[in-house]
Amino acid sequence: MEPTETPIVPSLISEGLFTLCDDSDEGKEEEKEVCHDENQLYLNYRGCVLDKNADLGGKKKEYASLDGLKLDESLESFKQTIINLRSCLKSSSKIEESKSLTCTTTIFSLPYFFYPSIIKGIHIPSKSITIEISTIAANRNDYEYMKDLRKDVGQGKSITFETFNGDILTIHKNMVNIFKHEFEDEEESDDNKFAFLSEEARVGADYIDYNDKGALLKRQREILKKIDDHKKSKEASFAPFSVLGSGLKNWFIILCQGGKFCIAKIQGDQIIEHKSDSKYVQRKKAGKRQINFDKTSSCMTSVGSQMRRNNERLHQEHIEETLKFYKEDLDSSDLILLHAPGVNKLFFIGPDKPLREIRAKVRTLNLQVTTANYTELKKVFDKVIELKICFNEN
């Protein structure tokens, strides 16, 4: 049989990782057909993880055969992630009343292409229900619906999802795109929401005879239809796992607070490089930042205040120089997590600032941060990539 012409996972198929084997004739050379069912692949991968007696050292050994679908060469590709997950299960799994195995690991323990395909919907533990992704997509622009969903999900740092076979995944909120993010809403408000109507000449003022009532009604119907079509196209583009599905090949974490600044360039689960800076801008006794104190009080002329104002200028210049240094990487990045409370945000997202043009990929960090240094950034990194898996043995 010939490979399918339009596989869902072309990168894996081109490497010949996943095949469907036919062993009916022993003497016949084995024929293979590319498998493009990610849910089936996940079941096989999952079977390898849970089968603790399987020998992962064998070459091209087949595991977790399901209806003729077998993992052979692909095992070598995923062997280390399977070993890591087994290690997590061994050290942290606990058998609950539901007889499920639970472990805490990282989002990179599952192959990135699984996330968009295996997740059924958001699981609400308090109500013991699962809301399907398709339902959320259809109601994403309904303010009251999304408000109730936010309330059900809760104010925690993570969201719980259910896969099609009943596994439960807990993922940090910054790694999924279920709810609109702060800068996504800002970008929409900056532009004319109905600018797309001008692309169609038929609804323009020059096209309509205002003395013809029929023509006016026709124009109104066309405008409403275009608005409805535009709304549907936005719903169709809803991709809640676009970040995880990208594999996070290149992403950033930026912390800026109290005159301290730290940025880390990350590839996958590895921090490649980082830069930090610290300036004296905080009034020690009064506990107020000089830039904020000057807004509410008369201008001080002490040596300390002048030093803090000068350091504030140097601090902002250093931030711009650092972001300029990483400009190409930032522009091509999959995600930028930003912690910059108060006035700090203006250094990054303000008018003519470095991240202004790419703010759609910037997300406010959904974590409490005590200071902006590398030690704290590493803690943030460990928290946002955390993944809790509850395998449903049934």
Coordinates of C-alpha atoms in Angstrom, one line a residue:
M1 CA 0.0 0.0 0.0
E2 CA 1.2 3.5 -0.8
P3 CA 1.6 6.2 1.8
T4 CA -1.2 8.7 2.2
E5 CA -0.8 11.8 0.1
T6 CA -1.6 14.3 2.9
P7 CA -0.4 13.1 6.2
I8 CA -1.3 15.0 9.4
V9 CA 2.3 14.6 10.8
P10 CA 4.5 15.2 7.7
S11 CA 7.7 15.7 9.7
L12 CA 7.4 12.3 11.4
I13 CA 6.2 10.5 8.3
S14 CA 9.2 11.8 6.3
E15 CA 11.5 10.3 8.9
G16 CA 9.6 7.0 8.6
L17 CA 8.8 6.9 12.3
F18 CA 5.2 5.6 12.3
T19 CA 4.0 2.7 10.2
L20 CA 1.1 0.4 10.0
C21 CA 2.3 -3.2 9.6
D22 CA 0.7 -6.2 8.0
D23 CA 2.2 -9.5 9.2
S24 CA -0.4 -11.8 7.6
D25 CA 2.2 -13.5 5.3
E26 CA 5.4 -14.4 7.0
G27 CA 7.4 -15.0 3.8
K28 CA 6.2 -11.8 2.2
E29 CA 8.1 -8.6 2.5
E30 CA 6.4 -6.4 5.0
E31 CA 4.2 -3.7 3.5
K32 CA 3.9 -0.5 5.4
E33 CA 1.3 2.4 5.4
V34 CA 1.9 5.6 7.1
C35 CA -0.3 6.2 10.1
H36 CA -1.6 9.7 10.6
D37 CA -3.9 9.2 13.6
E38 CA -2.3 11.1 16.5
N39 CA -4.8 9.7 19.0
Q40 CA -3.8 6.1 18.1
L41 CA -0.1 7.1 18.3
Y42 CA -0.7 8.5 21.7
L43 CA -2.2 5.3 22.9
N44 CA 0.8 3.4 21.7
Y45 CA 3.2 5.9 23.3
R46 CA 1.2 5.8 26.5
G47 CA 1.3 2.0 26.4
C48 CA 5.1 2.1 26.3
V49 CA 5.2 4.5 29.3
L50 CA 2.9 2.4 31.4
D51 CA 4.4 -1.0 30.4
K52 CA 7.3 -0.9 33.0
N53 CA 8.4 -4.4 32.0
A54 CA 9.1 -3.5 28.4
D55 CA 12.8 -3.6 27.4
L56 CA 13.6 -0.2 25.9
G57 CA 17.1 -1.3 25.0
G58 CA 16.1 -3.5 22.1
K59 CA 16.5 -2.3 18.6
K60 CA 13.3 -1.8 16.6
K61 CA 11.5 -3.9 19.1
E62 CA 7.7 -3.5 18.8
Y63 CA 5.6 -2.4 21.8
A64 CA 2.0 -1.8 22.6
S65 CA 0.5 -3.3 19.4
L66 CA -3.0 -2.0 18.8
D67 CA -5.0 -3.2 15.8
G68 CA -1.8 -3.7 13.8
L69 CA -0.4 -0.3 14.7
K70 CA 3.2 -0.8 16.0
L71 CA 6.0 1.4 17.3
D72 CA 9.4 0.3 16.0
E73 CA 11.9 2.9 14.9
S74 CA 9.8 5.6 16.6
L75 CA 10.7 4.1 20.0
E76 CA 14.3 5.2 19.5
S77 CA 13.0 8.8 18.9
F78 CA 10.9 8.8 22.1
K79 CA 12.9 6.4 24.2
Q80 CA 14.3 9.1 26.5
T81 CA 11.0 10.8 27.1
I82 CA 9.4 7.4 27.9
I83 CA 12.3 6.7 30.4
N84 CA 11.8 10.1 32.0
L85 CA 8.1 9.6 32.4
R86 CA 8.6 6.2 33.9
S87 CA 11.1 7.7 36.3
C88 CA 8.6 10.3 37.3
L89 CA 5.9 7.7 37.8
K90 CA 8.2 5.6 40.0
S91 CA 9.2 8.5 42.2
S92 CA 5.9 10.5 42.4
S93 CA 3.0 8.3 41.3
K94 CA 0.3 7.5 43.8
I95 CA -2.6 5.1 43.4
E96 CA -5.8 6.9 44.2
E97 CA -9.3 5.6 44.6
S98 CA -9.8 5.9 40.8
K99 CA -6.7 3.6 40.4
S100 CA -5.0 6.2 38.3
L101 CA -1.3 6.8 38.2
T102 CA -0.2 10.4 38.8
C103 CA 3.1 12.0 38.2
T104 CA 4.6 15.5 37.9
T105 CA 6.9 16.2 35.0
T106 CA 7.4 18.8 32.3
I107 CA 5.4 19.7 29.1
F108 CA 8.3 18.3 27.1
S109 CA 7.7 14.8 28.4
L110 CA 4.9 14.5 25.8
P111 CA 5.9 14.9 22.1
Y112 CA 4.7 18.4 21.1
F113 CA 2.4 17.3 18.3
F114 CA 0.2 15.3 20.7
Y115 CA -1.2 18.4 22.5
P116 CA -3.4 19.8 19.7
S117 CA -4.9 16.4 18.8
I118 CA -5.4 14.3 21.9
I119 CA -7.0 16.9 24.3
K120 CA -10.8 16.7 24.3
G121 CA -11.5 19.7 26.5
I122 CA -11.2 21.6 29.8
H123 CA -11.9 19.4 32.8
I124 CA -13.7 21.2 35.7
P125 CA -12.9 19.1 38.8
S126 CA -15.5 20.9 41.0
K127 CA -18.3 20.0 38.7
S128 CA -16.8 16.7 37.4
I129 CA -17.5 17.7 33.8
T130 CA -15.4 18.3 30.7
I131 CA -16.2 21.2 28.3
E132 CA -15.1 20.3 24.8
I133 CA -12.7 22.6 22.9
S134 CA -15.1 22.9 20.0
T135 CA -17.8 24.3 22.4
I136 CA -15.3 26.8 23.8
A137 CA -14.3 27.9 20.3
A138 CA -17.9 28.5 19.3
N139 CA -18.5 30.7 22.3
R140 CA -15.2 32.4 22.6
N141 CA -16.6 35.8 21.7
D142 CA -19.5 35.5 24.1
Y143 CA -18.4 37.6 27.1
E144 CA -20.8 36.0 29.6
Y145 CA -19.9 32.5 28.6
M146 CA -16.2 33.1 28.9
K147 CA -16.7 34.9 32.2
D148 CA -18.5 31.8 33.6
L149 CA -15.8 29.5 32.2
R150 CA -13.1 31.6 33.9
K151 CA -15.0 31.3 37.1
D152 CA -15.2 27.5 36.7
V153 CA -11.5 27.2 35.9
G154 CA -10.6 29.3 38.9
Q155 CA -7.9 31.8 39.7
G156 CA -5.1 29.2 40.0
K157 CA -2.0 29.2 37.8
S158 CA -3.0 26.0 35.9
I159 CA -5.8 24.6 33.8
T160 CA -6.8 21.0 33.8
F161 CA -7.5 19.2 30.6
E162 CA -8.9 15.7 29.7
T163 CA -7.7 13.6 26.8
F164 CA -10.0 11.5 24.6
N165 CA -9.0 8.4 26.5
G166 CA -9.6 9.9 30.0
D167 CA -6.1 11.0 31.0
I168 CA -5.9 14.2 32.9
L169 CA -3.3 16.9 32.1
T170 CA -2.6 20.0 34.3
I171 CA -0.8 22.7 32.3
H172 CA 0.2 26.2 33.3
K173 CA -2.2 28.9 32.0
N174 CA 0.6 30.8 30.2
M175 CA 1.2 27.8 27.9
V176 CA -2.3 27.6 26.5
N177 CA -4.5 30.1 24.6
I178 CA -8.0 29.4 26.0
F179 CA -8.7 32.9 27.2
K180 CA -7.8 36.1 25.5
H181 CA -4.6 37.6 26.9
E182 CA -4.1 41.2 28.0
F183 CA -2.2 42.4 25.0
E184 CA -4.5 40.5 22.6
D185 CA -7.4 42.6 23.8
E186 CA -5.2 45.7 23.6
E187 CA -4.3 45.0 20.0
E188 CA -8.0 44.7 19.1
S189 CA -9.0 47.9 20.8
D190 CA -6.2 49.9 19.0
D191 CA -7.4 49.1 15.6
N192 CA -10.8 49.7 14.0
K193 CA -12.7 46.4 14.6
F194 CA -14.7 46.9 11.5
A195 CA -11.9 48.0 9.2
F196 CA -12.3 44.8 7.2
L197 CA -15.6 46.2 5.8
S198 CA -13.7 48.8 3.8
E199 CA -12.1 45.9 1.8
E200 CA -15.5 45.4 0.0
A201 CA -16.4 48.2 -2.3
R202 CA -20.0 47.2 -2.5
V203 CA -20.7 48.4 1.1
G204 CA -18.9 51.7 0.5
A205 CA -20.8 55.0 0.5
D206 CA -19.9 55.6 -3.2
Y207 CA -21.7 52.4 -4.2
I208 CA -25.1 53.2 -2.6
D209 CA -27.9 55.4 -3.9
Y210 CA -29.3 56.8 -0.6
N211 CA -32.6 57.6 -2.3
D212 CA -33.2 53.9 -3.1
K213 CA -34.6 52.2 0.0
G214 CA -34.1 48.7 -1.5
A215 CA -30.4 49.5 -2.1
L216 CA -30.0 50.6 1.5
L217 CA -31.5 47.5 2.9
K218 CA -29.4 45.3 0.6
R219 CA -26.3 47.2 1.8
Q220 CA -27.3 46.6 5.4
R221 CA -27.7 42.9 4.8
E222 CA -24.3 42.7 3.1
I223 CA -22.7 44.5 6.0
L224 CA -24.3 42.2 8.6
K225 CA -23.2 39.1 6.5
K226 CA -19.6 40.3 6.3
I227 CA -19.5 40.9 10.1
D228 CA -20.9 37.4 10.7
D229 CA -18.5 35.8 8.3
H230 CA -15.6 37.7 9.9
K231 CA -16.7 36.5 13.4
K232 CA -16.9 32.9 12.1
S233 CA -13.4 33.1 10.6
K234 CA -12.0 34.3 13.9
E235 CA -13.7 31.4 15.7
A236 CA -12.3 28.9 13.2
S237 CA -8.8 30.2 13.8
F238 CA -9.1 29.5 17.5
A239 CA -5.9 27.4 18.4
P240 CA -5.7 26.9 22.1
F241 CA -2.5 24.7 21.9
S242 CA -0.6 26.7 19.3
V243 CA 2.2 27.4 21.7
L244 CA 2.6 23.8 22.9
G245 CA 2.1 22.5 19.3
S246 CA 5.0 24.6 18.1
G247 CA 7.4 22.7 20.4
L248 CA 8.6 25.9 21.9
K249 CA 11.7 26.0 19.8
N250 CA 12.5 29.5 20.8
W251 CA 10.9 31.5 23.6
F252 CA 11.7 34.1 26.3
I253 CA 11.0 34.9 29.9
I254 CA 11.4 38.6 31.0
L255 CA 11.3 39.9 34.5
C256 CA 11.4 43.6 35.3
Q257 CA 10.7 45.0 38.7
G258 CA 12.1 47.6 41.2
G259 CA 15.0 48.6 39.1
K260 CA 16.0 45.0 38.3
F261 CA 15.8 43.3 35.0
C262 CA 16.4 39.8 33.8
I263 CA 15.8 38.1 30.4
A264 CA 16.4 34.5 29.4
K265 CA 16.5 33.0 25.9
I266 CA 15.1 29.5 26.0
Q267 CA 15.1 26.7 23.4
G268 CA 12.7 23.9 24.4
D269 CA 13.5 22.9 28.0
Q270 CA 17.0 24.5 28.1
I271 CA 17.9 28.1 29.1
I272 CA 20.5 29.0 26.4
E273 CA 21.6 32.4 27.8
H274 CA 20.5 35.2 30.0
K275 CA 21.3 38.8 30.9
S276 CA 20.6 40.7 34.1
D277 CA 20.8 44.3 35.3
S278 CA 20.2 46.1 38.6
K279 CA 20.1 49.8 39.3
Y280 CA 19.5 51.8 42.4
V281 CA 16.1 53.5 41.7
Q282 CA 14.2 52.7 44.9
R283 CA 14.0 55.1 47.8
K284 CA 15.1 53.0 50.7
K285 CA 13.4 54.6 53.7
A286 CA 10.2 55.8 52.0
G287 CA 10.0 52.6 50.0
K288 CA 8.9 54.3 46.8
R289 CA 10.5 54.2 43.5
Q290 CA 11.8 57.7 42.5
I291 CA 10.0 57.8 39.2
N292 CA 6.7 57.2 41.0
F293 CA 7.5 59.6 43.9
D294 CA 8.2 62.4 41.4
K295 CA 4.6 62.1 40.1
T296 CA 3.0 62.7 43.4
S297 CA 5.4 65.0 45.2
S298 CA 7.4 68.1 44.5
C299 CA 10.7 67.5 42.7
M300 CA 13.5 66.7 45.1
T301 CA 17.0 68.0 44.5
S302 CA 19.0 65.8 46.9
V303 CA 22.0 63.9 45.7
G304 CA 20.2 60.6 46.3
S305 CA 17.2 61.7 44.2
Q306 CA 19.4 62.8 41.3
M307 CA 21.3 59.5 41.4
R308 CA 18.1 57.6 41.3
R309 CA 16.7 59.6 38.3
N310 CA 20.0 59.1 36.5
N311 CA 19.9 55.3 37.2
E312 CA 16.3 55.2 36.0
R313 CA 17.4 56.6 32.6
L314 CA 20.3 54.1 32.5
H315 CA 18.0 51.3 33.5
Q316 CA 15.6 52.0 30.6
E317 CA 18.5 52.4 28.1
H318 CA 19.9 49.0 29.2
I319 CA 16.6 47.3 28.7
E320 CA 16.2 48.8 25.2
E321 CA 19.8 47.8 24.3
T322 CA 19.2 44.2 25.5
L323 CA 16.0 43.8 23.6
K324 CA 17.6 45.3 20.5
F325 CA 20.4 42.6 20.9
Y326 CA 17.7 39.9 20.9
K327 CA 15.5 41.5 18.3
E328 CA 15.7 38.8 15.7
D329 CA 15.1 36.0 18.2
L330 CA 12.2 37.9 19.8
D331 CA 10.6 38.5 16.4
S332 CA 10.8 34.8 15.5
S333 CA 10.0 33.5 19.0
D334 CA 6.9 31.3 19.8
L335 CA 6.2 33.0 23.2
I336 CA 7.3 35.8 25.4
L337 CA 6.4 35.6 29.1
L338 CA 6.6 39.1 30.7
H339 CA 6.5 40.2 34.3
A340 CA 6.6 44.0 34.4
P341 CA 4.1 45.4 36.9
G342 CA 3.1 49.1 36.9
V343 CA 5.3 51.5 35.1
N344 CA 7.7 48.8 34.0
K345 CA 5.3 47.6 31.4
L346 CA 5.7 50.9 29.4
F347 CA 9.4 50.0 28.9
F348 CA 8.4 47.1 26.8
I349 CA 4.9 47.6 25.4
G350 CA 4.6 51.4 25.4
P351 CA 4.5 53.4 22.1
D352 CA 7.7 52.9 20.0
K353 CA 9.0 50.4 22.5
P354 CA 10.8 47.1 21.4
L355 CA 7.9 44.7 22.0
R356 CA 5.1 46.9 20.8
E357 CA 4.9 45.4 17.3
I358 CA 5.0 41.8 18.5
R359 CA 2.8 42.2 21.6
A360 CA 0.4 39.5 20.3
K361 CA 2.8 36.9 21.4
V362 CA 3.6 38.6 24.8
R363 CA 1.7 37.2 27.8
T364 CA 1.7 38.6 31.3
L365 CA 3.2 36.1 33.6
N366 CA 0.5 34.4 35.7
L367 CA 2.8 33.9 38.7
Q368 CA 3.8 35.9 41.7
V369 CA 7.4 37.1 41.4
T370 CA 9.4 38.5 44.4
T371 CA 12.3 40.0 42.5
A372 CA 13.8 40.2 39.0
N373 CA 17.0 38.1 38.9
Y374 CA 18.1 34.9 37.4
T375 CA 17.4 32.8 40.6
E376 CA 13.8 33.9 40.5
L377 CA 13.6 33.5 36.7
K378 CA 14.8 29.9 37.0
K379 CA 12.0 29.2 39.6
V380 CA 9.5 30.8 37.1
F381 CA 10.8 28.6 34.3
D382 CA 10.4 25.4 36.4
K383 CA 6.8 26.4 37.3
V384 CA 5.5 27.3 33.8
I385 CA 6.8 24.1 32.1
E386 CA 5.4 21.9 34.8
L387 CA 3.0 19.2 33.7
K388 CA 0.9 16.9 35.9
I389 CA -0.3 13.8 34.2
C390 CA -2.9 11.5 35.7
F391 CA -3.1 8.3 33.6
N392 CA -6.4 6.6 33.6
E393 CA -5.6 2.9 33.7
N394 CA -9.1 2.0 32.5

